[in-house]
Coordinates of C-alpha atoms in Angstrom, one line a residue:
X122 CA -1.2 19.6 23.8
X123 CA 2.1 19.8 25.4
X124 CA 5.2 18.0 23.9
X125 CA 8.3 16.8 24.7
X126 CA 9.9 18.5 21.4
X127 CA 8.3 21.6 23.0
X128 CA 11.0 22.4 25.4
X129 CA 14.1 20.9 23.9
X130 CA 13.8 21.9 20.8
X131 CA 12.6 25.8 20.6
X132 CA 15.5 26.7 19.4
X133 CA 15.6 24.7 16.5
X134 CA 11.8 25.6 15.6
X135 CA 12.7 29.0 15.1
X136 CA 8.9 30.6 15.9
X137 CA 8.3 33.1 13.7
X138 CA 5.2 35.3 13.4
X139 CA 2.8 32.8 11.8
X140 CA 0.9 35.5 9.4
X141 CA 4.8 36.1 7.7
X142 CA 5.2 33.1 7.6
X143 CA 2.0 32.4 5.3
X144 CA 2.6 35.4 3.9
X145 CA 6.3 34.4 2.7
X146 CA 6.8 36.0 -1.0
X147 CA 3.6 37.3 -0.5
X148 CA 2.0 40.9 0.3
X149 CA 0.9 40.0 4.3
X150 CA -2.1 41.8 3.4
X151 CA -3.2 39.3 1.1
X152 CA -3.3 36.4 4.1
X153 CA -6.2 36.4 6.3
X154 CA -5.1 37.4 9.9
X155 CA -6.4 34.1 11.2
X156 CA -4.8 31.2 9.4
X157 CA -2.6 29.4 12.5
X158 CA -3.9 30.4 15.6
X159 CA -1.7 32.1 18.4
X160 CA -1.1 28.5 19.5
X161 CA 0.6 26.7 16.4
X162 CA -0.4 24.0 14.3
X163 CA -1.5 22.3 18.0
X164 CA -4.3 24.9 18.5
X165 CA -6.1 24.1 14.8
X166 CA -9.0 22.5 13.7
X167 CA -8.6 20.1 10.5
X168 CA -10.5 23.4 8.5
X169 CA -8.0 25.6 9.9
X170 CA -5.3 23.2 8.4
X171 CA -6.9 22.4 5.4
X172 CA -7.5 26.2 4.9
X173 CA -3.6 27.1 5.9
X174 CA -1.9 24.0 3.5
X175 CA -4.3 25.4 0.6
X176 CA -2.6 29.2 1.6
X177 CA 1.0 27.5 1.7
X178 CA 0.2 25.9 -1.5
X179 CA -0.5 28.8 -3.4
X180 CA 2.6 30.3 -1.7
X181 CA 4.8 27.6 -2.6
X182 CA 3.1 25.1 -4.8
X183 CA 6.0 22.6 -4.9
X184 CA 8.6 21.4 -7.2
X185 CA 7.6 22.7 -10.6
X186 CA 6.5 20.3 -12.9
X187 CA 8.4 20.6 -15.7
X188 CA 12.5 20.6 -14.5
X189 CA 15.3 18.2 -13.7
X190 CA 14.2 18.4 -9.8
X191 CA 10.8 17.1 -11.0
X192 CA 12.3 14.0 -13.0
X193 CA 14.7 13.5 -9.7
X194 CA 11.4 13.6 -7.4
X195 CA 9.8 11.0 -10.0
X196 CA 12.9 8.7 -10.3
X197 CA 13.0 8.5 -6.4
X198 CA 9.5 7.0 -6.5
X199 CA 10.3 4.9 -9.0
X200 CA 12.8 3.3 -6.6
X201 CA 10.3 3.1 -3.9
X202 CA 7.8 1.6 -6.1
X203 CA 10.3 -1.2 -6.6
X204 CA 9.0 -3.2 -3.5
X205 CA 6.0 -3.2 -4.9
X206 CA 6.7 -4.6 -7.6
X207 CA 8.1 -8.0 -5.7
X208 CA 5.0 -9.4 -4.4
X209 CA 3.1 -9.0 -7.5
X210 CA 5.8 -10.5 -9.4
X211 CA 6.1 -13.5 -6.9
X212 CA 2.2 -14.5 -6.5
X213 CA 1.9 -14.6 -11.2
X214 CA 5.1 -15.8 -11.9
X215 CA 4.4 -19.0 -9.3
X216 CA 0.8 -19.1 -10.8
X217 CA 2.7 -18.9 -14.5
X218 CA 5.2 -21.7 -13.5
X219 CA 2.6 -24.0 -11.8
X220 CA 1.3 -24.7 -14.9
X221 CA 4.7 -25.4 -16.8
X222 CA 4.9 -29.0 -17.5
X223 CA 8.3 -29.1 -17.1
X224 CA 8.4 -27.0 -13.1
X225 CA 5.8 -30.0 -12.5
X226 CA 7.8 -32.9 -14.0
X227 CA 11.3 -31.5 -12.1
X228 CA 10.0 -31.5 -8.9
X229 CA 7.3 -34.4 -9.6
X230 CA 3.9 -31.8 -8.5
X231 CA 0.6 -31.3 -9.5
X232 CA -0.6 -27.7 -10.5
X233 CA -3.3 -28.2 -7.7
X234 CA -1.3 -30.0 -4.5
X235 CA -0.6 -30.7 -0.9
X236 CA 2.9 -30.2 -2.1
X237 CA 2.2 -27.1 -4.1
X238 CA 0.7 -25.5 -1.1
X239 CA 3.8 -26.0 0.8
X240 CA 5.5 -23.9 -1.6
X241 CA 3.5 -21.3 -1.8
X242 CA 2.7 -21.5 2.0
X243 CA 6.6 -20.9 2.3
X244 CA 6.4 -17.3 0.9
X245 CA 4.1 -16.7 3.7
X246 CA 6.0 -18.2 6.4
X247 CA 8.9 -16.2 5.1
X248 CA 6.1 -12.9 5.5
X249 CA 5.2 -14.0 9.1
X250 CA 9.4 -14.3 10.5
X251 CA 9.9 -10.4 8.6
X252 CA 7.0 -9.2 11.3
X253 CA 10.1 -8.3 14.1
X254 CA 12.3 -7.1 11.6
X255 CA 9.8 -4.8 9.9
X256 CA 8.6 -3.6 13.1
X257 CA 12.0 -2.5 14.2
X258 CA 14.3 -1.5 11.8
X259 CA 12.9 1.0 10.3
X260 CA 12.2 2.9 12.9
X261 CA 16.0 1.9 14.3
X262 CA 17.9 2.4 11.2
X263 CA 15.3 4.5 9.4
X264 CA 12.7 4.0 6.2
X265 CA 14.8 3.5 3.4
X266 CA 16.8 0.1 4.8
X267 CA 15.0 -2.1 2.2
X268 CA 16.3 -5.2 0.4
X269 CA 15.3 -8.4 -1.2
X270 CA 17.0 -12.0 -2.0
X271 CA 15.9 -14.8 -4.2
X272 CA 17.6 -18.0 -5.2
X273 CA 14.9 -20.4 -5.9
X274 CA 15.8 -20.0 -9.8
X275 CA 18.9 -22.2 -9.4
X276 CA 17.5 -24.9 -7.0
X277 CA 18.5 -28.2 -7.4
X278 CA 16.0 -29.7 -5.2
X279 CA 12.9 -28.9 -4.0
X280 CA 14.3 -28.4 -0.2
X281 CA 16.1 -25.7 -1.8
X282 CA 13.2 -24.5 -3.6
X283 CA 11.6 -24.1 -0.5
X284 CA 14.0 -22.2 1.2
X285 CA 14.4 -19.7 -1.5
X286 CA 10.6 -19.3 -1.5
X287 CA 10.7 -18.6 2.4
X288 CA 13.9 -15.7 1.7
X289 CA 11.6 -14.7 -1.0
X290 CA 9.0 -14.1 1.4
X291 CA 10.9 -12.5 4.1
X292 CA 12.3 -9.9 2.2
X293 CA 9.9 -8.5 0.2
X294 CA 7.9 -8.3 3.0
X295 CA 10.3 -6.2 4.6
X296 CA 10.7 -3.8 1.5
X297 CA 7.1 -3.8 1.1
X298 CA 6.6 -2.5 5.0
X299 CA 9.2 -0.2 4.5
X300 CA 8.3 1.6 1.3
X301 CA 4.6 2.3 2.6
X302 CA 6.6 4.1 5.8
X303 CA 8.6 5.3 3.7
X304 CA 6.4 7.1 1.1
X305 CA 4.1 8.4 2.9
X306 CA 6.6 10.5 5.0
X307 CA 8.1 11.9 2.0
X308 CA 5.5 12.6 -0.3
X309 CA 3.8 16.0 -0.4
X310 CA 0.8 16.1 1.8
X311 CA -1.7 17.1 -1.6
X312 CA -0.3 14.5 -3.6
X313 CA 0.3 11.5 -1.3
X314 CA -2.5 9.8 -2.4
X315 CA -1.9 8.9 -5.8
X316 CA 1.6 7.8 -5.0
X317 CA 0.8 5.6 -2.2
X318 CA -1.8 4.4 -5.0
X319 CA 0.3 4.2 -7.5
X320 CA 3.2 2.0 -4.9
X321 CA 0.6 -0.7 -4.6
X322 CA -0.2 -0.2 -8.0
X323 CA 3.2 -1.4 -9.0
X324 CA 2.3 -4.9 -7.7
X325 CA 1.1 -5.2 -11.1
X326 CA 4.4 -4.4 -12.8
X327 CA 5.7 -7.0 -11.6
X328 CA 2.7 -9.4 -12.5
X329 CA 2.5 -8.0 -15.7
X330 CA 6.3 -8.7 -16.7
X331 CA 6.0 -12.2 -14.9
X332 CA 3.2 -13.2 -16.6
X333 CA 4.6 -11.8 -19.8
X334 CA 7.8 -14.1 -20.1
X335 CA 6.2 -16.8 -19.0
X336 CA 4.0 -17.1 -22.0
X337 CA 7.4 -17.7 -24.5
X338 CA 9.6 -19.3 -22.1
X339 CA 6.7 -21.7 -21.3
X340 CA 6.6 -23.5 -24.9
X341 CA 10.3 -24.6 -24.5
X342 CA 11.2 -27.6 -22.8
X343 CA 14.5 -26.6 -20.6
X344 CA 14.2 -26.2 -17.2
X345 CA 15.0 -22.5 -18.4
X346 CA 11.6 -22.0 -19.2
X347 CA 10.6 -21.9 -15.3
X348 CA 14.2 -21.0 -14.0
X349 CA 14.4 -17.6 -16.0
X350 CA 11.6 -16.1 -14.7
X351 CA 12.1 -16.7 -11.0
X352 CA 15.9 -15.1 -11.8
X353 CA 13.7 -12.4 -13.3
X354 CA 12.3 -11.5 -10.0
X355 CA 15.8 -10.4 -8.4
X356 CA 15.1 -7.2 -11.1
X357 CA 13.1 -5.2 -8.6
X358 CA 15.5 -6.2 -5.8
X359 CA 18.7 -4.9 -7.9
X360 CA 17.3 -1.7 -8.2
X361 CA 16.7 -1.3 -4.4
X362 CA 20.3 -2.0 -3.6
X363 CA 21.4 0.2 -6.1
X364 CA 19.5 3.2 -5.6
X365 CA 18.0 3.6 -2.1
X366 CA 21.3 4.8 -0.6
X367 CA 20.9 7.5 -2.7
X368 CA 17.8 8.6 -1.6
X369 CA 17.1 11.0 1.4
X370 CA 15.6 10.0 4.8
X371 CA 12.1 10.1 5.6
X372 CA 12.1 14.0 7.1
X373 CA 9.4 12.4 10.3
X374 CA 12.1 9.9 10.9
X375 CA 14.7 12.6 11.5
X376 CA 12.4 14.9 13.2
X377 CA 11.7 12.1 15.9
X378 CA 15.5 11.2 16.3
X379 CA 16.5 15.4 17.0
X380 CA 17.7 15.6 13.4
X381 CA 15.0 19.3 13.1
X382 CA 17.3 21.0 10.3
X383 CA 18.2 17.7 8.8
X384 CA 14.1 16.8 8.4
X385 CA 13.9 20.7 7.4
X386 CA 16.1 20.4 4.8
X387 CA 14.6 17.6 3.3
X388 CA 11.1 18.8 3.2
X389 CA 12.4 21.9 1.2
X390 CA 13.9 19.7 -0.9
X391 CA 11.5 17.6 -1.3
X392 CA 8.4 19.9 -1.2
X393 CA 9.6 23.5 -1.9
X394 CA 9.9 25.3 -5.3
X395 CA 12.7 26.9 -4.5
X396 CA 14.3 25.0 -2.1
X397 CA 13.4 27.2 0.3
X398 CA 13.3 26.0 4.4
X399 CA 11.4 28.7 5.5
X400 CA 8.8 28.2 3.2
X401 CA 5.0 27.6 4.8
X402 CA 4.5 24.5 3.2
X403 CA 7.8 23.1 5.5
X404 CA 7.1 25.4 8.5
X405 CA 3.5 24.0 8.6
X406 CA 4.9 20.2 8.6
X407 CA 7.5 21.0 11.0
X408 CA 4.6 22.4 13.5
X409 CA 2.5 19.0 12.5
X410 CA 5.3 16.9 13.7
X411 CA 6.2 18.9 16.7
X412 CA 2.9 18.4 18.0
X413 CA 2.9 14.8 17.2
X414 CA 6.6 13.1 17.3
X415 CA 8.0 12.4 20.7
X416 CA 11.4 11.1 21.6
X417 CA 10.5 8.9 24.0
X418 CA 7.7 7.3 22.4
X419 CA 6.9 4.1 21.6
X420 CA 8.5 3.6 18.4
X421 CA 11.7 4.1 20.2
X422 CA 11.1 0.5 22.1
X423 CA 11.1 -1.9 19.2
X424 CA 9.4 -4.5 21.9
X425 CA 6.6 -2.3 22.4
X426 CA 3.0 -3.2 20.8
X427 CA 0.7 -1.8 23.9
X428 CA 0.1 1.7 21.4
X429 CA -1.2 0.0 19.0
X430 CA -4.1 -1.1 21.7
X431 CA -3.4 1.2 24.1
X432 CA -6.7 4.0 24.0
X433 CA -10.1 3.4 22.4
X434 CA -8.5 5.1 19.4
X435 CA -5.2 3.7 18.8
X436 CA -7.6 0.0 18.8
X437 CA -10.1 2.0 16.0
X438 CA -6.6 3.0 14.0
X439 CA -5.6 -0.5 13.9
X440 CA -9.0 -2.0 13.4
X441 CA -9.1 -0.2 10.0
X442 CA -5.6 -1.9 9.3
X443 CA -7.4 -5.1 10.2
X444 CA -10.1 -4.8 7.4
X445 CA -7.5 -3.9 5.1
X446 CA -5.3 -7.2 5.7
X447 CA -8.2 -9.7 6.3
X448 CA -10.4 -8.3 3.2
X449 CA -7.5 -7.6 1.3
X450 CA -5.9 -11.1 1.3
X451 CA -9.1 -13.1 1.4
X452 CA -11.3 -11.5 -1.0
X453 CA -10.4 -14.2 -3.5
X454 CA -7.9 -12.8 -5.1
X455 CA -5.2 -14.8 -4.1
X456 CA -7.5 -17.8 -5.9
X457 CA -7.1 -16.0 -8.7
X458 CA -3.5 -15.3 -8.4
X459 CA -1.8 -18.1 -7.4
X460 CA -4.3 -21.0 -9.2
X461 CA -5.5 -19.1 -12.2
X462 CA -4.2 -21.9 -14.8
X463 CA -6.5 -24.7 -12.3
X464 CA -9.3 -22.4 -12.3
X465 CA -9.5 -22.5 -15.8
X466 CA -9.0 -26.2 -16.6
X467 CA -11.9 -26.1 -14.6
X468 CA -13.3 -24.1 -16.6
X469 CA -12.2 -26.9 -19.6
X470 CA -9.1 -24.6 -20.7
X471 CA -7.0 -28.0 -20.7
X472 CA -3.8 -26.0 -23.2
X473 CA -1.2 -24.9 -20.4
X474 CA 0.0 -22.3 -23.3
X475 CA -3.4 -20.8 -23.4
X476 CA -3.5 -20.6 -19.7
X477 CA -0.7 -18.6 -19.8
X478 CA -1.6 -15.8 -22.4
X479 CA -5.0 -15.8 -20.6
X480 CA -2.6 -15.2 -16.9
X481 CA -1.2 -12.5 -19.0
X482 CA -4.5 -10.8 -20.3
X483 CA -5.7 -11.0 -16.5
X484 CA -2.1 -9.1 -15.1
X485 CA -2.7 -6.3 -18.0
X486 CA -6.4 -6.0 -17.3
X487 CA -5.8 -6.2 -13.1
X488 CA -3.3 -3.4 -13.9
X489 CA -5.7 -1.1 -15.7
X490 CA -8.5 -1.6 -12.8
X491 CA -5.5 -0.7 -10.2
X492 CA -5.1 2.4 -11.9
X493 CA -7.6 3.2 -12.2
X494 CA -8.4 3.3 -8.2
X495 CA -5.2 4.8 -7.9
X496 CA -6.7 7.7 -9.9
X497 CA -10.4 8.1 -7.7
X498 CA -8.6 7.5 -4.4
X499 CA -8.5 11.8 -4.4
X500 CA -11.5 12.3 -6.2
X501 CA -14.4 9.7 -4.9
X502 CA -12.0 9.1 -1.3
X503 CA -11.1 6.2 0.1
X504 CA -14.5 4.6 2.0
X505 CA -16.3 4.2 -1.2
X506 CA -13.6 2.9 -3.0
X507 CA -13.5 -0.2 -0.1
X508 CA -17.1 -0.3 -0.6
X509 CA -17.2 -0.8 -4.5
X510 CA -14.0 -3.6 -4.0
X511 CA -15.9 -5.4 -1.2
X512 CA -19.5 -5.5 -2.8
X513 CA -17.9 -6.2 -6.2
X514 CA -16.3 -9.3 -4.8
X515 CA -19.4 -10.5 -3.8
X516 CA -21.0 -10.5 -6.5
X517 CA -18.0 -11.5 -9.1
X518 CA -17.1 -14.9 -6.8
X519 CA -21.5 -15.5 -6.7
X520 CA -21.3 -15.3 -10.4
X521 CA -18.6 -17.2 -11.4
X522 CA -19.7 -20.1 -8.5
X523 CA -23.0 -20.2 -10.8
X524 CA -21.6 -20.4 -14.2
X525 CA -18.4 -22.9 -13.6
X526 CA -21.1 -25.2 -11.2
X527 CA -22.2 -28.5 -13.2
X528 CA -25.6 -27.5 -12.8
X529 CA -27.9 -27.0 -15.9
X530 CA -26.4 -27.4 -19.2
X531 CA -22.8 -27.3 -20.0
X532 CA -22.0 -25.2 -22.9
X533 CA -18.6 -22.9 -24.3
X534 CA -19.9 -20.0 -23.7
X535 CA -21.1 -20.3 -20.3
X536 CA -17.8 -20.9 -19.4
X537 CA -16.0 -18.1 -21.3
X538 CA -19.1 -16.3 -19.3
X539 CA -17.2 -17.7 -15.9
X540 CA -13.9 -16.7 -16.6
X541 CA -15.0 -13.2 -17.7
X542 CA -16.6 -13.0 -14.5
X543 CA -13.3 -13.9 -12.9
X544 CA -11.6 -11.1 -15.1
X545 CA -14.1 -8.6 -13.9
X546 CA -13.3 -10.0 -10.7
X547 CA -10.0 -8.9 -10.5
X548 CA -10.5 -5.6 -12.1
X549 CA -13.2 -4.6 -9.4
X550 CA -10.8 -6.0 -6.6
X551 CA -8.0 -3.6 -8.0
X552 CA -9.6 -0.8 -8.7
X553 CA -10.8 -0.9 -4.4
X554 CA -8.6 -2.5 -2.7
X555 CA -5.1 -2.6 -4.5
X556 CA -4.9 1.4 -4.2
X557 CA -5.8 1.4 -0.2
X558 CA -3.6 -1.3 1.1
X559 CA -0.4 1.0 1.0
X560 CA -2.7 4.6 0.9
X561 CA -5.0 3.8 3.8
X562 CA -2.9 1.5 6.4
X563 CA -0.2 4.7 5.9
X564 CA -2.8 7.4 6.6
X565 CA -4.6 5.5 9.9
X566 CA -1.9 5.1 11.9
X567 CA 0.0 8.1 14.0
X568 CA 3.9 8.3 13.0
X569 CA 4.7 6.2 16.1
X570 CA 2.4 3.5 15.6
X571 CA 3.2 3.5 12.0
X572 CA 6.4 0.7 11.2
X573 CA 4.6 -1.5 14.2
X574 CA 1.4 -1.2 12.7
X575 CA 2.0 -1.8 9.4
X576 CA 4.5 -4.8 10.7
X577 CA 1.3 -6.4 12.1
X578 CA -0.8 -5.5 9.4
X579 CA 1.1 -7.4 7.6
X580 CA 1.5 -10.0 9.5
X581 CA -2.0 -10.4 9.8
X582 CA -2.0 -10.8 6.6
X583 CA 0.6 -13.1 6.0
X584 CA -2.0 -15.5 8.5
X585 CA -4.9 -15.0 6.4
X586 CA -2.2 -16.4 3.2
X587 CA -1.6 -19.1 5.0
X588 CA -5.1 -20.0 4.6
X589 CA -5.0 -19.2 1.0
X590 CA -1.3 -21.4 0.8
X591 CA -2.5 -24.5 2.1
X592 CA -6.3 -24.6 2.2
X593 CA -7.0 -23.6 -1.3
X594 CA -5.3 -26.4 -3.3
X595 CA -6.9 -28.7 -1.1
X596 CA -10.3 -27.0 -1.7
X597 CA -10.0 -27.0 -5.5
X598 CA -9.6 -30.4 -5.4
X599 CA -12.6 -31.5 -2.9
X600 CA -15.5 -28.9 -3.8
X601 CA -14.3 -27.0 -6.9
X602 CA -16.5 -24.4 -7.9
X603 CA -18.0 -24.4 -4.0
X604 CA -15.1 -22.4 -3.3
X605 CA -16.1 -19.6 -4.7
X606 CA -19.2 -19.1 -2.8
X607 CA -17.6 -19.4 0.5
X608 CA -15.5 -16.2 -0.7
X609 CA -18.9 -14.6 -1.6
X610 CA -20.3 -15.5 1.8
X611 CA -17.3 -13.9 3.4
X612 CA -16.9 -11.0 1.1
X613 CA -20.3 -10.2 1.9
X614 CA -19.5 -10.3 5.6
X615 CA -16.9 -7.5 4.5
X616 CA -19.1 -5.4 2.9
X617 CA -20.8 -5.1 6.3
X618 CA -17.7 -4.7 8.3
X619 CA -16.4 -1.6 5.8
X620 CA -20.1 0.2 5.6
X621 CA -20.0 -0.3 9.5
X622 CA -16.8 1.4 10.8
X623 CA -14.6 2.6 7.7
X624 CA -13.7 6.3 7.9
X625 CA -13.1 9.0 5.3
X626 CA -9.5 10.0 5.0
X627 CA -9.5 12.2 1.7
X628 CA -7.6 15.3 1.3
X629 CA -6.7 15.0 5.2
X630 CA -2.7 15.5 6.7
X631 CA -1.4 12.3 8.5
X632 CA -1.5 14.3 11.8
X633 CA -5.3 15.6 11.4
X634 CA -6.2 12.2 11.4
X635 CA -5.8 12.4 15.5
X636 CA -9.1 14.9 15.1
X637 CA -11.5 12.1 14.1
X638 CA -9.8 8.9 15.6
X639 CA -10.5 10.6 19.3
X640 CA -14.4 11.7 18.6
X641 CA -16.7 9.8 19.9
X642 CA -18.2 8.7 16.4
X643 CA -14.8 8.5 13.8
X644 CA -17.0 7.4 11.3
X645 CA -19.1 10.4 11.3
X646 CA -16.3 12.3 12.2
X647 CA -14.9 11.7 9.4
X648 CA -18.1 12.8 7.5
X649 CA -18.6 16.3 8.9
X650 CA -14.4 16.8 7.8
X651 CA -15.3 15.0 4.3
X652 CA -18.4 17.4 3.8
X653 CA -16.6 20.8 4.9
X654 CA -13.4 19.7 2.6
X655 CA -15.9 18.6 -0.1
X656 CA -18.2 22.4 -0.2
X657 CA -14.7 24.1 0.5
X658 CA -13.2 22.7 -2.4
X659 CA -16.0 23.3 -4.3
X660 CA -16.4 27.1 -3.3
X661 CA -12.9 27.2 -4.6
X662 CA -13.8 25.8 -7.7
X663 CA -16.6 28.4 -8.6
X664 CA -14.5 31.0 -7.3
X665 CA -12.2 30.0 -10.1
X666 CA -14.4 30.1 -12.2
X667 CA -15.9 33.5 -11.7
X668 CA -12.7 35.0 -11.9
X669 CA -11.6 33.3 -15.3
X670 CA -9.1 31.0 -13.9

């Protein structure tokens, strides 16, 4: 596949024979003769690649594990992970002080509002104005441009509350968007898995910690008790500012704007033991981003949507970015999120303080399902995890519908029964869909596709919030427990959606995606590649074991 990096850059490439180049630190004879064909990383099948980054990695395994550069590596995710932290912070710590007598008294609300939705629903307006800036400045100014303002803690009014909700909404959005770019473009290609995992993973950080003060501050009466944790939720903001100029640029970013030995020298950085930017492991991702990075493509025209729907494959790419905004926002989980403490007065939990702790117990045991997906998304792959979020939904919202209805007899422990159900809810959503909405929207979508696409991803689902924002207070007030069954209806209608069209994307490179997104069938595509990967891993295994390893 011809390219325009090709031509203008050959001299920057630096082709060198490609069994040396394997072969680097090692006895040549020891390569097989037939790991990159004569043709580059263009001419490979995804075996050939999976076969040649396995060879690289035995060459070069990476940073080691235990040294300063390790810590470094770790500390610069830790930054990145920092945007995720923001939205999960922002959806508890409103649900925490929603049920603070004193937030309702100040601004004269009711946990369960027209009124309330408007606040809410202002964090989403503030998602949907972001969608131009996160679809054009990181691809202008690059990946790492991320930051975040807040000021609702010191409003006066609620107009000002308002407005600091909206600011609220716009930039984390646009950290959020940024980070998923940004991470998966730096990350190694074996391990980029569990950190895109664990950056989505982080949105329970932040709900842990919000949900956390909130159970003190809540049994004082100052205004404090609500103002400090909305001050609280600049934290993850600080640290962007004060850390992402120090850390490198994503190496596709540089590759695509003609900065070769700058992106080189990142990725030995970055990936390399030794630093080293002849290494195979960074001359097999510069020949992946030769053949796929163009300077005049279309993430070089901010204006420019028509690739995301351009080809019968860019529309399947962006499809499966579709499922993961719709499903992801209206599972029922932002129920859950936002109106936890009217849920359970529902549920006859009238004590606002016990609402709280019970908030907090849901953030620590949302975090351990998230986690815990973060951990399979390698193992069990990404289509079955969607699977076991989507069906698990289902049947969590069908449950808990039954036992909060008032049909049959009312007792205690059916409705301890109901909230456990909406517990085990929100573990099961975690565990499948938390994980996958950084991981799989990243993977999907080509390099030049990807700040767009994940701009409209998450615009999409900013819509489906405003749904959530303004139609769910009005719902738990009209049909209660009904509520619940319409998610199960439409989580069902998800199930079928995912099992339909969802492909495999385990233990695949971002550019051997392009293989199954142009066959005929992606789906079982995807398959064939999942199998091979699945016995060749395997063969590995045994080998290893035969030998004593």
């Amino acid at each position: 596949m011809s390219n325009p990096h090709t031509a203008s850059r050959a001299e920057d490439i630096h082709p060198v024979d490609d069994k040396n180049i394997l072969a680097h630190g090692h006895n040549v004879d020891e390569v097989e003769d037939n790991i990159i064909k004569p043709g580059g990383v263009g001419d490979m099948s995804p075996e050939d690649r999976a076969t040649a980054l396995k060879l690289a990695l035995e060459v070069d395994p990476g940073i080691p594990v235990k040294s300063w550069r390790m810590v470094h590596f770790i500390s610069m995710m830790i930054v990145v992970c920092a945007c995720g932290t923001d939205a999960g912070f922002d959806g508890t710590v409103m649900g925490a002080v929603n049920s603070m007598k004193q937030w309702q008294s100040y601004f004269g609300l009711e946990s369960a509002s027209k009124s309330t939705g408007i606040i809410f629903g202002m964090y989403t307006i503030g998602q949907i104005l972001a969608f131009f800036p996160t679809a054009y400045l990181p691809d202008r100014i690059g990946r790492k441009a991320m930051e975040e303002q807040s000021w609702t803690s010191q409003a006066k009014d609620f107009q000002m509350f308002i407005w600091g909700r909206l600011l609220t909404g716009l930039g984390c959005t646009f950290a959020a968007s940024s980070a998923k770019s940004y991470m998966s473009e730096i990350t190694p290609p074996d391990t980029r898995g569990r950190w895109m995992g664990l950056l989505n993973s982080f949105y329970y950080v932040g709900q842990l910690t919000a949900s956390g003060i909130a159970v003190p501050l809540g049994r004082h009466a100052s205004n404090w008790s609500w103002r400090a944790p909305l001050l609280l939720q600049a934290a993850p903001a600080a640290i962007n500012v004060a850390f992402v100029l120090f850390l490198p640029e994503s190496p596709r970013w540089l590759f695509a704007n003609g900065k070769v030995d700058q992106a080189r020298h990142v990725l030995a950085k970055l990936h390399s033991r030794n630093r080293d930017e002849n290494s195979p492991i960074v001359t097999i991702q510069i020949g992946e981003f030769e053949e796929n990075l163009s300077e005049g493509g279309a993430d070089k025209r901010w204006w420019d949507f028509r690739a995301l729907f351009k080809t019968r494959a860019s529309r399947y790419r962006f499809g499966m970015c579709a499922i993961i905004a719709v499903w992801g926002a209206l599972a029922g989980n932002s129920l859950i999120s936002y109106f936890l403490p009217v849920l359970l007065l529902q549920a006859g939990i009238t004590s606002p303080d016990r609402q709280r702790v019970l908030n907090f117990a849901n953030s620590l045991t949302s975090m351990g399902g998230a986690l815990t997906g973060t951990f399979l998304t390698d193992h069990v792959g990404r289509r079955p995890l969607l699977l076991f979020g989507s069906s698990s939904c289902m049947i969590g919202m069908a449950l808990a519908a039954g036992l909060l209805s008032p049909a049959g007899e009312q007792s205690t422990v059916r409705a301890n029964a109901g909230i456990s159900f909406i517990f085990l809810f929100m573990i099961c959503y975690s565990a499948g869909f938390t994980p996958l909405q950084g991981l799989y929207v990243a993977e999907v979508l080509p390099y030049e596709n990807r700040a767009k696409g994940i701009a409209l991803q998450t615009w999409l689902g900013a819509l489906c919030n405003i749904i959530n924002t303004f139609a769910l207070p009005v719902a738990l007030q009209k049909i209660k427990w009904k509520t619940y069954i319409i998610f199960s209806a439409w989580d069902a209608v998800g199930f079928v959606i995912i099992f339909l069209f969802a492909v495999e994307t385990k233990r695949l490179s971002l550019e051997d995606l392009d293989h199954i997104f142009e066959a005929k069938s992606p789906k079982k595509a995807s398959f064939e590649l999942a199998r091979a990967a699945n016995k060749r891993v395997k063969q590995e295994k045994e080998a290893a074991r035969l030998n004593g390893l």
